[in-house]
mmCIF file of C-alpha atoms and ligand atoms in Angstrom:
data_model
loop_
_atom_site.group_PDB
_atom_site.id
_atom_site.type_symbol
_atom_site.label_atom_id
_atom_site.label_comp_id
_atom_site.label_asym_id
_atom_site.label_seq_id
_atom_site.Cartn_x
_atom_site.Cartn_y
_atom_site.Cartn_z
ATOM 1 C CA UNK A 1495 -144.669 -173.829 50.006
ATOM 2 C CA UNK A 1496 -146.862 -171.675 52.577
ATOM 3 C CA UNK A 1497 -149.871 -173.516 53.435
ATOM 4 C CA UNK A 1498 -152.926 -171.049 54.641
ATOM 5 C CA UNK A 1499 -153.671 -171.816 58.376
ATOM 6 C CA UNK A 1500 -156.998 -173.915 58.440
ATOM 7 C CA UNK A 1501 -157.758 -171.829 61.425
ATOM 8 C CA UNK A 1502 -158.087 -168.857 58.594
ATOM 9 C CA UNK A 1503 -160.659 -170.109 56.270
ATOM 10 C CA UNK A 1504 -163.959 -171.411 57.811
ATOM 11 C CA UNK A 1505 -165.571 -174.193 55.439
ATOM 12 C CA UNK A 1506 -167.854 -171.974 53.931
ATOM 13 C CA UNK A 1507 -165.252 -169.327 52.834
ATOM 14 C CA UNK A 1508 -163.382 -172.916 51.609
ATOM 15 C CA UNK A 1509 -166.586 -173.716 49.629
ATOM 16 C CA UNK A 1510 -166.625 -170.304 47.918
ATOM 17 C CA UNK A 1511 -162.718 -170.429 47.428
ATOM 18 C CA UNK A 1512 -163.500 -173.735 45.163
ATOM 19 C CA UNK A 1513 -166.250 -172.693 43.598
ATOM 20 C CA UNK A 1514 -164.478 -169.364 42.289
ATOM 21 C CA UNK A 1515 -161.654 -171.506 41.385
ATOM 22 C CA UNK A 1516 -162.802 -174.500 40.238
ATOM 23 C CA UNK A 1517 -165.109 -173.107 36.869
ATOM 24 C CA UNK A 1518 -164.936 -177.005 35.308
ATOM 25 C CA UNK A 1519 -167.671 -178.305 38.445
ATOM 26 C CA UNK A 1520 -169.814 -177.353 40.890
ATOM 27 C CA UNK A 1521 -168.876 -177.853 44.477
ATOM 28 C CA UNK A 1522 -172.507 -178.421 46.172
ATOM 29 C CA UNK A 1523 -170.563 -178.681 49.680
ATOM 30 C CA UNK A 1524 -166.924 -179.723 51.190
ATOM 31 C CA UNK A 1525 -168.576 -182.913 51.448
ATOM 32 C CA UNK A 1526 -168.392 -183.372 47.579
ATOM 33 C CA UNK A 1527 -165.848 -185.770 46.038
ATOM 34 C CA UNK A 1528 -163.408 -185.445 43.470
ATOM 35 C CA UNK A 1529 -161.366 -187.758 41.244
ATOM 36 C CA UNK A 1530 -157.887 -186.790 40.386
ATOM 37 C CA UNK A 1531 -157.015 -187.762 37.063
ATOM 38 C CA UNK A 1532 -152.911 -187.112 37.828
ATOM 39 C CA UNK A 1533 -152.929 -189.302 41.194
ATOM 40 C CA UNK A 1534 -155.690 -191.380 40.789
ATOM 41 C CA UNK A 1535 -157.385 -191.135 44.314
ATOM 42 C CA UNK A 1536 -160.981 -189.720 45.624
ATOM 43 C CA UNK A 1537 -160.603 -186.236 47.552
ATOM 44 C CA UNK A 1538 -162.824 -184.262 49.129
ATOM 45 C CA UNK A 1539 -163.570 -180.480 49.234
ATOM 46 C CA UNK A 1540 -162.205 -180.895 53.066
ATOM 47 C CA UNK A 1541 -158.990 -182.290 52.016
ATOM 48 C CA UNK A 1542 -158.464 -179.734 49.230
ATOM 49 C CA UNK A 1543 -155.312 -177.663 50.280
ATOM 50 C CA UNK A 1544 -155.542 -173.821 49.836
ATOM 51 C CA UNK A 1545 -152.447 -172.277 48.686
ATOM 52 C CA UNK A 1546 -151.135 -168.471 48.231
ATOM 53 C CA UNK A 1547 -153.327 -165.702 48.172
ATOM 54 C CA UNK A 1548 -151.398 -163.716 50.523
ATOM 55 C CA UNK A 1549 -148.863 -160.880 48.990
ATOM 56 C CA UNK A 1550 -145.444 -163.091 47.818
ATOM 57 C CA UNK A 1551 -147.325 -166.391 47.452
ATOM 58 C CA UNK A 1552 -148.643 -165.688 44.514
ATOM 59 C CA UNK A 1553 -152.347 -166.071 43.766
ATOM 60 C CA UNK A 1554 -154.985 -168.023 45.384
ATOM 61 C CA UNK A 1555 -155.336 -171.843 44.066
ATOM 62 C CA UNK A 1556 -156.394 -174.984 45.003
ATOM 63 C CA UNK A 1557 -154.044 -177.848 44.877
ATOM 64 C CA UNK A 1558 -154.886 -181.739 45.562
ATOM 65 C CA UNK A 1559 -153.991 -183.147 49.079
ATOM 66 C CA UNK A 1560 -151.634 -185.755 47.813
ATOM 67 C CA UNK A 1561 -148.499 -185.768 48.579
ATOM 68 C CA UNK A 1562 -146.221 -184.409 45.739
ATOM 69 C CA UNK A 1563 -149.492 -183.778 43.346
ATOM 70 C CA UNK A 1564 -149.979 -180.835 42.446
ATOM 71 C CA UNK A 1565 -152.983 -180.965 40.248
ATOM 72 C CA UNK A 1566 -155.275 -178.437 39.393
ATOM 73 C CA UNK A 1567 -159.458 -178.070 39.718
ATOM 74 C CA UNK A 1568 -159.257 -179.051 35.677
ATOM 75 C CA UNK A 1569 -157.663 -182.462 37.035
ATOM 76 C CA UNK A 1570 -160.526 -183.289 39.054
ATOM 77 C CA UNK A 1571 -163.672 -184.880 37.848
ATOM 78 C CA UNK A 1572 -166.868 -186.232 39.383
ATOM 79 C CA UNK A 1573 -166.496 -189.731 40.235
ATOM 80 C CA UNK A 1574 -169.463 -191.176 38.709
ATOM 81 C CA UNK A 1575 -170.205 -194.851 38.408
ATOM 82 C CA UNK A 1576 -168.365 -194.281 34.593
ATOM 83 C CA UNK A 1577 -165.604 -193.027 35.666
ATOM 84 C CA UNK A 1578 -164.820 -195.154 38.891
ATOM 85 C CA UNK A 1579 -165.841 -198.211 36.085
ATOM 86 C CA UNK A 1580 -163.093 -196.571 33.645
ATOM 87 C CA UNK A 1581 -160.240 -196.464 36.689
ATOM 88 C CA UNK A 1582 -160.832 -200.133 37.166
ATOM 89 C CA UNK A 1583 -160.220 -200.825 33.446
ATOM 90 C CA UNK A 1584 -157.427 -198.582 33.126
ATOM 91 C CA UNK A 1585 -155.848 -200.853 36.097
ATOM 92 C CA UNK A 1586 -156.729 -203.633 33.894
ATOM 93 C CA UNK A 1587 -155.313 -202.947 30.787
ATOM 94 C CA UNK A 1588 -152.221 -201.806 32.468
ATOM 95 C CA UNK A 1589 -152.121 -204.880 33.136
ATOM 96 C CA UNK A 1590 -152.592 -206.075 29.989
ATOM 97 C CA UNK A 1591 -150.092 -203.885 28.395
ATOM 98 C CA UNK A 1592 -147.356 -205.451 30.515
ATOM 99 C CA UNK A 1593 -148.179 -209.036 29.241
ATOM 100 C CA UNK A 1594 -148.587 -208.307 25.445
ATOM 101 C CA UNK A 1595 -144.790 -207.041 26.389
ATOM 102 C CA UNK A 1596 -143.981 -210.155 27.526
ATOM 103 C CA UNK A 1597 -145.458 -211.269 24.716
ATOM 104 C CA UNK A 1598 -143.444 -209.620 22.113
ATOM 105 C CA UNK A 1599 -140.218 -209.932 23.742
ATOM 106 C CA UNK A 1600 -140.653 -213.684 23.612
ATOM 107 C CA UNK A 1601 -141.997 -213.180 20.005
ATOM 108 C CA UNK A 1602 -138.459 -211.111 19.098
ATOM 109 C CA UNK A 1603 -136.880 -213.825 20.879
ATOM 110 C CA UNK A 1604 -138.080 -216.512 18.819
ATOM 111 C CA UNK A 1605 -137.467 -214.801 15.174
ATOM 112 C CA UNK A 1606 -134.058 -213.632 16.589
ATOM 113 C CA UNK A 1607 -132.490 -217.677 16.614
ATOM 114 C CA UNK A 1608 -133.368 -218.700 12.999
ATOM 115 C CA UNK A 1609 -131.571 -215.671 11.883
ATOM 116 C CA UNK A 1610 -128.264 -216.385 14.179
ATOM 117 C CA UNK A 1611 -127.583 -219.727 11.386
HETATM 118 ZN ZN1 LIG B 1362 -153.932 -185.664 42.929
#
């Protein structure tokens, strides 16, 4: 993928880029900060990569600055106290989930041997 030289696009003309493009949330400045819901880490307007908009590439879009993501501005919500409160839980019950599977494998285990008489 062609990347846009930094060089070409001053931070305002960035700022404008992302606000055209991004129609789910305002962009107050590249200073703002963005969740991504597909790779689960804080970005900023300055990390946002610019992509295409040059005859070939396709059209002009906004990608995340992680590695092998490739979300979109509809990925990327405000991370408010909820939502940073909500990643933390999701961590947790992740967690979770992999003991209750522990859980019922020892549970299947256990009905499994009065069967085998
Ligand atoms: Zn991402």
């Amino acid at each position: 993928m062609e990347l846009i030289s930094p060089a070409h696009v001053s931070d305002e003309e960035k700022l404008r880029i992302l606000r055209r493009l991004d129609q789910f949330r305002h962009w107050h400045s590249l200073d703002d900060r963005r969740y991504c819901l597909v790779c689960g880490k804080i970005i900023t307007g300055h990390q946002i990569r610019l992509l295409g908009g040059t005859r070939g590439n396709g059209p002009l879009r906004v990608i995340c600055p992680t590695e092998r993501c490739h979300s979109i501005p509809m990925d990327w919500v405000l991370p408010t106290a909820e939502v940073l409160a909500d990643i933390t839980m999701k961590k947790a019950a992740h967690a979770d989930a992999h003991a209750i599977r522990q859980d019922r494998d020892a549970q299947k285990n256990q009905r499994v041997r009065p069967c085998a008489n």
